[in-house]
Every structure is written in C-alpha cells, then in structure tokens.
PDB file of C-alpha atoms in Angstrom:
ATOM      1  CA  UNK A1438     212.990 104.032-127.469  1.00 94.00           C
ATOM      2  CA  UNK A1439     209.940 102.400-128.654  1.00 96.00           C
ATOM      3  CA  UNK A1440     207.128 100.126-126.957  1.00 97.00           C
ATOM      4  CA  UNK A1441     205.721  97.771-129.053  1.00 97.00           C
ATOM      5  CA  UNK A1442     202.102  96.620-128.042  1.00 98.00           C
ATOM      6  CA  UNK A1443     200.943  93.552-130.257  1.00 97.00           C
ATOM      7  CA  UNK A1444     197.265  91.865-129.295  1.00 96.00           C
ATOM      8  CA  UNK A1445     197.050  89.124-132.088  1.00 96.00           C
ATOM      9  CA  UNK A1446     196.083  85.435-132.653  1.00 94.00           C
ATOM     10  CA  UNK A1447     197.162  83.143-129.716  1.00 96.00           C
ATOM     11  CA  UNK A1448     198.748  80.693-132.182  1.00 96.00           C
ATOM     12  CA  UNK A1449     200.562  83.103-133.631  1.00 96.00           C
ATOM     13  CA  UNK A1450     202.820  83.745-130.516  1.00 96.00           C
ATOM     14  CA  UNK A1451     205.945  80.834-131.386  1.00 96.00           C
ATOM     15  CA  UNK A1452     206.152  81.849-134.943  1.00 96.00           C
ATOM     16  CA  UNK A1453     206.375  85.714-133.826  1.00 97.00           C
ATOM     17  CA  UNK A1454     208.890  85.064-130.753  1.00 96.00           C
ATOM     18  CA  UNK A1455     211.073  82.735-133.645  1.00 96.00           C
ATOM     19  CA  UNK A1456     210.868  85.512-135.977  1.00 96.00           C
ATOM     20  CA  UNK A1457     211.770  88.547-133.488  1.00 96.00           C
ATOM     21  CA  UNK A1458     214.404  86.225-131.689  1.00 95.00           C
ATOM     22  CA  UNK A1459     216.610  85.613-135.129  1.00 95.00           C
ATOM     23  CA  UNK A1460     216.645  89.382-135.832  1.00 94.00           C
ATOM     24  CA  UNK A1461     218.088  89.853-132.157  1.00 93.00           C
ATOM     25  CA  UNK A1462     215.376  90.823-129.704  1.00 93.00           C
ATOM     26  CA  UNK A1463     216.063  89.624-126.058  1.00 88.00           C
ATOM     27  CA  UNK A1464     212.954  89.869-124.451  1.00 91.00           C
ATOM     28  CA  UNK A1465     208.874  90.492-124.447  1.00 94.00           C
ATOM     29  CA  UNK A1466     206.136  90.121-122.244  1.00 96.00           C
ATOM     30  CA  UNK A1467     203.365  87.674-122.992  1.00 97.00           C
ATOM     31  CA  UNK A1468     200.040  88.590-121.760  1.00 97.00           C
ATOM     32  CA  UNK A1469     196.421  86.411-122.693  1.00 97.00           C
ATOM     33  CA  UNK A1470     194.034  88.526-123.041  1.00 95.00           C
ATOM     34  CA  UNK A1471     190.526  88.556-124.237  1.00 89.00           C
ATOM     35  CA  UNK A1472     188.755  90.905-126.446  1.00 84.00           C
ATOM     36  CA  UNK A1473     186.716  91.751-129.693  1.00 78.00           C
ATOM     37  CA  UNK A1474     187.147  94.304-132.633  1.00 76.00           C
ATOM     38  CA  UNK A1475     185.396  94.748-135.911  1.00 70.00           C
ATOM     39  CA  UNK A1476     184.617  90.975-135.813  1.00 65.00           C
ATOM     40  CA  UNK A1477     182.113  91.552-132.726  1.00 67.00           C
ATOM     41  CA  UNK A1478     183.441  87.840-131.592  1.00 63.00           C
ATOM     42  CA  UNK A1479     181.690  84.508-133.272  1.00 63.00           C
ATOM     43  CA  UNK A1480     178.983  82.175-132.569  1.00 68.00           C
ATOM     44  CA  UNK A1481     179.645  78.573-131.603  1.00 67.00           C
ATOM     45  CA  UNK A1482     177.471  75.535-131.161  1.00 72.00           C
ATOM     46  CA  UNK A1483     177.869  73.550-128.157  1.00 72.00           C
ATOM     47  CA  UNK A1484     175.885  70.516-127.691  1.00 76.00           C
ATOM     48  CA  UNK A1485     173.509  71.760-130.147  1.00 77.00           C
ATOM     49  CA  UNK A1486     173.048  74.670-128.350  1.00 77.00           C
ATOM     50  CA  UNK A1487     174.454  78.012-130.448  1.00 72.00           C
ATOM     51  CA  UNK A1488     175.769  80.581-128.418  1.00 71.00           C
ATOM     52  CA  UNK A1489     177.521  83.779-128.893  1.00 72.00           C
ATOM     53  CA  UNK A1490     181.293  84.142-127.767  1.00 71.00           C
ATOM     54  CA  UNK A1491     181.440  88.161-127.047  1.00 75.00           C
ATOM     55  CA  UNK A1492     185.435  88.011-126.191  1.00 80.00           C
ATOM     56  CA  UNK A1493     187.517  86.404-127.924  1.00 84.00           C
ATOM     57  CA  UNK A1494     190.711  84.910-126.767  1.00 88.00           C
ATOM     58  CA  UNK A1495     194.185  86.640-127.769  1.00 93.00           C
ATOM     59  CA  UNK A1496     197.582  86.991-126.647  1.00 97.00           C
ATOM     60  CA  UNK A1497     199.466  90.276-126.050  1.00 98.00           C
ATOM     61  CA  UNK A1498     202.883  90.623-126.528  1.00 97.00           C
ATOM     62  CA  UNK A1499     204.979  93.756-125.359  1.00 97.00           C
ATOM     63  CA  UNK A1500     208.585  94.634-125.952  1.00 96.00           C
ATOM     64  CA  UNK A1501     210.246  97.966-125.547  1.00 95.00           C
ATOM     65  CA  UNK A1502     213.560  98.334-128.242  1.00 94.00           C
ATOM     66  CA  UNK A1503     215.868 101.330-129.863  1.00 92.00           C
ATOM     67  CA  UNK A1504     214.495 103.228-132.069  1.00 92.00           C
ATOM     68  CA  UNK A1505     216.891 102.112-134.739  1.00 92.00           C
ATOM     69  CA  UNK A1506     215.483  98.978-135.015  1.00 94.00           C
ATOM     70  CA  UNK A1507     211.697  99.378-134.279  1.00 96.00           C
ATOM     71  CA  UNK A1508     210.922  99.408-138.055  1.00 96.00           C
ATOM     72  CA  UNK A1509     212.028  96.290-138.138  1.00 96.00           C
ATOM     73  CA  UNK A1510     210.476  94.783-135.683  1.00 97.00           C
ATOM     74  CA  UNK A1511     207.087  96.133-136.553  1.00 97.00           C
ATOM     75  CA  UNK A1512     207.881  94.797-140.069  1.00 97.00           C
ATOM     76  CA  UNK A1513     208.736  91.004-138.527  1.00 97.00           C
ATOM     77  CA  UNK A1514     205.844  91.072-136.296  1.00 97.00           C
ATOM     78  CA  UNK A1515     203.187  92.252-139.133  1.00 96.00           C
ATOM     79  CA  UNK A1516     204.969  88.981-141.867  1.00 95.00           C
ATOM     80  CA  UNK A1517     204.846  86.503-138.936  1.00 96.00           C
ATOM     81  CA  UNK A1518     200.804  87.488-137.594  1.00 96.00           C
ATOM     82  CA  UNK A1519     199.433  87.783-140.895  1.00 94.00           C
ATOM     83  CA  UNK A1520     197.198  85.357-141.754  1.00 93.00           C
ATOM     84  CA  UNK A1521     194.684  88.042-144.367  1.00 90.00           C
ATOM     85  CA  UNK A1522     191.751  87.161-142.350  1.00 87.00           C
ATOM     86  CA  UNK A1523     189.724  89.536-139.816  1.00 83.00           C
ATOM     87  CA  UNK A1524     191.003  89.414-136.412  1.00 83.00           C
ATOM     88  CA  UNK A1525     194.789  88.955-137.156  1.00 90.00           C
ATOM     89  CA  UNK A1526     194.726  91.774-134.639  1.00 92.00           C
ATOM     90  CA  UNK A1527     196.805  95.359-134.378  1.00 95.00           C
ATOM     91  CA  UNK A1528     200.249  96.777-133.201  1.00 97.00           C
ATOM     92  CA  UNK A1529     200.636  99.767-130.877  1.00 98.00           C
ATOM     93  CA  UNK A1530     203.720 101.281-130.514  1.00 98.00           C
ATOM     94  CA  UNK A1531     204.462 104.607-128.462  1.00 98.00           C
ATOM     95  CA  UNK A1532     207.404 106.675-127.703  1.00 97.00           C
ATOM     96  CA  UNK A1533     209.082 105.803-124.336  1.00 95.00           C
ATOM     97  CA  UNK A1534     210.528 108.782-122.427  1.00 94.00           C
ATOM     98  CA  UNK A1535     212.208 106.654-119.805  1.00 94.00           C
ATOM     99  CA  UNK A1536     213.781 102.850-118.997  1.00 92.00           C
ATOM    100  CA  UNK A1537     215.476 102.244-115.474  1.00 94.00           C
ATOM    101  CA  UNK A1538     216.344  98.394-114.701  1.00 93.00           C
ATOM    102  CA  UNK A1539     215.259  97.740-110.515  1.00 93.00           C
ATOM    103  CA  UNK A1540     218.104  95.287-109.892  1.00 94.00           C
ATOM    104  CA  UNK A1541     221.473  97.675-111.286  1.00 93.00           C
ATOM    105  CA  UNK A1542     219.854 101.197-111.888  1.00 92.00           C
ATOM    106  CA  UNK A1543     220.864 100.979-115.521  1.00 93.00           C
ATOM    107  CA  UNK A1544     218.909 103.811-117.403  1.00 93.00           C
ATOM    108  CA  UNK A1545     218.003 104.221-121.240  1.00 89.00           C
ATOM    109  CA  UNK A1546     219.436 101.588-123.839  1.00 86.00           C
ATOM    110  CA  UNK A1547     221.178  99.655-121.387  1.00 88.00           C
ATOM    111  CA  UNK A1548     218.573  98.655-119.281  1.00 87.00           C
ATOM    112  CA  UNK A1549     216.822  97.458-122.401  1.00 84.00           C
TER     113      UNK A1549
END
C-alpha cells in the first residue's frame, strides 16, 4: 500500500476529490495547512500598507490506496492541481507497512 501526501492550492481541492472520486477512491483526509516553498510567500497591500505574507495558505490532502492503482492516482492528482504556475505545490507518497481499521480489526487492503 501507498500513502499519498498532496499539499497544493486550496481551490484546487473539489476538482481533485471529483477527479479521484470517478476513478474509484473512497476516501482522503483534508487538512489546511499553511506554508511556503521556492515562492518564499507574496507581498500584499492592505489599506495601502504593503506587507509580506510569509505562509501561505494550502490544503493537504492524504489518502492511503493499493499499490495497483497508486500510479494512477498520482497521475489524476498531478492533471487536476496543475495550473503551470509556482506554488501548484508537491505529492509525497511512501510505502505503508501496515493498515488496521479500530472499529472491525480489518488489516491490509480491507481496511482500506
């Protein structure tokens, strides 16, 4: 099994979670989160005041799946985030030794 970490554009989130639900994926968790990359954040004016916005606001969305279909996924969540423009964000995913659902004690795949 895979987890799949994405931190990406906050209004990005619906058109991800439409594209990952019509190739079958049940469930994510949606995090907002706040950070900066290569982009070092942005400078807005308020009031006529300019001031510098260190963090900026993003959402994080993880989902653990099979590896048979984590290409896939990694491939829908890249078309639906990309926008071409710095700070469309990154994907994480890692190798999962071990799934065990609380409520049934289902292990593996079927607790997925």
């Amino acid at each position: 099994m895979k987890k799949i970490e994405v931190i990406t554009r906050p209004y990005k989130l619906d058109e991800i979670k439409e594209k990952l639900t019509s190739i079958g994926i049940k469930g994510m968790t949606v995090s907002e989160v706040k950070g900066f990359g290569r982009q070092r954040g942005h400078t807005e004016v308020y009031r006529g005041a300019e001031y510098q916005v260190d963090f900026v606001p993003k959402v994080k969305m993880e989902l653990v799946v099979e590896d048979g279909v984590a290409t896939e996924v990694i491939k829908a969540i890249q078309a639906a985030a990309q926008t071409g423009e710095v700070g469309d964000g990154k994907i994480f995913v890692t190798t999962v030794d071990e799934v065990i659902r609380i409520r049934t004690g289902e292990t593996g795949n079927a607790a997925v």
